[in-house]
Coordinates of C-alpha atoms in Angstrom, one line a residue:
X27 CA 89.5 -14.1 154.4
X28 CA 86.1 -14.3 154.2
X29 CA 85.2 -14.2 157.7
X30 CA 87.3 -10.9 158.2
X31 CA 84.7 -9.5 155.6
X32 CA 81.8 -10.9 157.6
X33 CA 83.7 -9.3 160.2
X34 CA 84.1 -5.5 158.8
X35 CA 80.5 -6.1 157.6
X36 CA 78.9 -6.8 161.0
X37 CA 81.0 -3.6 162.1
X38 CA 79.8 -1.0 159.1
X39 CA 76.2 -2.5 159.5
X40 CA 76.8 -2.2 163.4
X41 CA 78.1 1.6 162.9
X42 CA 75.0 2.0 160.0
X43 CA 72.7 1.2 162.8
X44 CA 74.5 3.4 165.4
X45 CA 74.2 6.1 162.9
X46 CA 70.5 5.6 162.4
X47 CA 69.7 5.4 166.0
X48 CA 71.2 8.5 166.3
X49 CA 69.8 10.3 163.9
X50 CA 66.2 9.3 165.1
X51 CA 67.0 10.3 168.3
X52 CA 68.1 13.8 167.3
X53 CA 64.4 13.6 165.3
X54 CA 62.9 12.8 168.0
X55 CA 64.1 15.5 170.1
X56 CA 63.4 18.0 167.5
X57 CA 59.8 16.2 167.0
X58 CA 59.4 17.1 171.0
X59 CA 60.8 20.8 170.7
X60 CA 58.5 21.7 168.0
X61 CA 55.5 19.7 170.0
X62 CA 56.3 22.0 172.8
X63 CA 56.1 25.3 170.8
X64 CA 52.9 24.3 169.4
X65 CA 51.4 23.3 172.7
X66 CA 53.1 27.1 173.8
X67 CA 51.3 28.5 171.5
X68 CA 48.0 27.1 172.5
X69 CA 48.2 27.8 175.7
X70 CA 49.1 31.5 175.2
X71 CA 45.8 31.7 172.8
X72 CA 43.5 29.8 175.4
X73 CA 44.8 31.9 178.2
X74 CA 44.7 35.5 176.1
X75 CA 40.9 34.4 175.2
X76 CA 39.9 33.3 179.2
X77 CA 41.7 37.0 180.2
X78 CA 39.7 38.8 177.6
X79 CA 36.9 37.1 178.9
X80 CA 37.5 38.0 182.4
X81 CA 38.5 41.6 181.6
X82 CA 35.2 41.8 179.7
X83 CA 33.0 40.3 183.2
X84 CA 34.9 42.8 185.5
X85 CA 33.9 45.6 183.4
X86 CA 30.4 44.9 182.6
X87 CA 30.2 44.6 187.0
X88 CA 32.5 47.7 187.1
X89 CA 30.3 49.4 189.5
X90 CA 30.1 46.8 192.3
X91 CA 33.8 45.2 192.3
X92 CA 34.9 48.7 193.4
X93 CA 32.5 48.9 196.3
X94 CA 33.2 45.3 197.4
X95 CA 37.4 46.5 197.0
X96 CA 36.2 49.3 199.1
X97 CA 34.2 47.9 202.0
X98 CA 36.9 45.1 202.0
X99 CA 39.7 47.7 203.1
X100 CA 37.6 49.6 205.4
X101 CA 36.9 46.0 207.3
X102 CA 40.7 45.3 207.2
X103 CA 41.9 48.9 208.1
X104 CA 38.9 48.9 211.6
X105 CA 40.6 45.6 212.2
X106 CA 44.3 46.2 212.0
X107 CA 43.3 49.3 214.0
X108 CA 41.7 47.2 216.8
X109 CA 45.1 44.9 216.7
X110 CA 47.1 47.5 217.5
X111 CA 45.1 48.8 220.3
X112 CA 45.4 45.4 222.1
X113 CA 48.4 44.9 221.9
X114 CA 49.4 48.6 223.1
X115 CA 47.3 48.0 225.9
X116 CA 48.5 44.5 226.7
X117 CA 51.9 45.0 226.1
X118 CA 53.0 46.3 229.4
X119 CA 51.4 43.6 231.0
X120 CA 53.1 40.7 229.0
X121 CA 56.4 42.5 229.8
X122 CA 55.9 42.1 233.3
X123 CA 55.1 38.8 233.3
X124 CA 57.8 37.7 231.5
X125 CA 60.0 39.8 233.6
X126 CA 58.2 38.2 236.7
X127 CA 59.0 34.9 235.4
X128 CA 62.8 35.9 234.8
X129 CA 63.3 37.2 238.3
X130 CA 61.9 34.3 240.0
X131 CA 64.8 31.8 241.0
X132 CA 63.9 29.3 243.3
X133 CA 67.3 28.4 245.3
X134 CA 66.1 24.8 246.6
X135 CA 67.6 21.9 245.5
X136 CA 65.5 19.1 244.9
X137 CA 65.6 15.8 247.0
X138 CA 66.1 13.9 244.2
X139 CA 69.2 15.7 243.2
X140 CA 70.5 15.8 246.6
X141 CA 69.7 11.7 246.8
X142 CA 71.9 11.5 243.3
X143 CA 74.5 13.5 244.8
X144 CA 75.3 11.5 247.5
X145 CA 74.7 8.0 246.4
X146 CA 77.3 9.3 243.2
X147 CA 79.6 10.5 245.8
X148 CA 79.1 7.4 248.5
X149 CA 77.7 9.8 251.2
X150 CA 75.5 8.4 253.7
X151 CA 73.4 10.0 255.5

């Protein structure tokens, strides 16, 4: 009899331990939620205090962002604008040679093939 009590013993301190193990795990997992709010948190602060920061640069330069903004789309639009008049210009011409390049079929057959062809077939020439 005694060793069935050893027995149901090694099981409840086998299930004990199960229990425990689970419980730190669930700990554990609420240790890393809360870890990750925090850090959340912190983050959120830092970056709130870096875009005050930022907000508080741009506006003390106010005056010479907007010119720089400015100057920067006028460069873009002369640009774009010189784009478009290439390719209007060029257009026509890569049509053609593409066209060109379409049309052209040359009809000879190569020797090579013609070689193939009859050594496939047993013609001899």
């Amino acid at each position: 009899m005694q060793s069935g009590t050893g027995i149901q013993e090694l099981m409840a301190a086998e299930t004990r331990a199960s229990q425990i193990v689970a419980e730190a795990r669930i700990g554990r997992g609420d240790r890393m939620k809360q870890a990750k709010v925090e850090a959340q948190s912190l983050i959120n602060t830092y970056r709130g205090e870096k875009q005050s920061e930022f907000n508080n640069m741009a506006l003390s330069k106010g005056g010479s962002e907007g010119n720089a903004s400015a100057k920067l789309q006028s460069e873009t639009s002369t640009e774009i604008d010189g784009m478009d008049k290439q390719f209007k210009s060029n257009s026509q011409k890569a049509i053609d040679v593409l066209l060109s390049k379409c049309c052209e079929v040359s009809l000879e057959v190569p020797t090579a093939r013609i070689r193939a062809t009859q050594k496939a077939y047993g013609v001899t020439v």
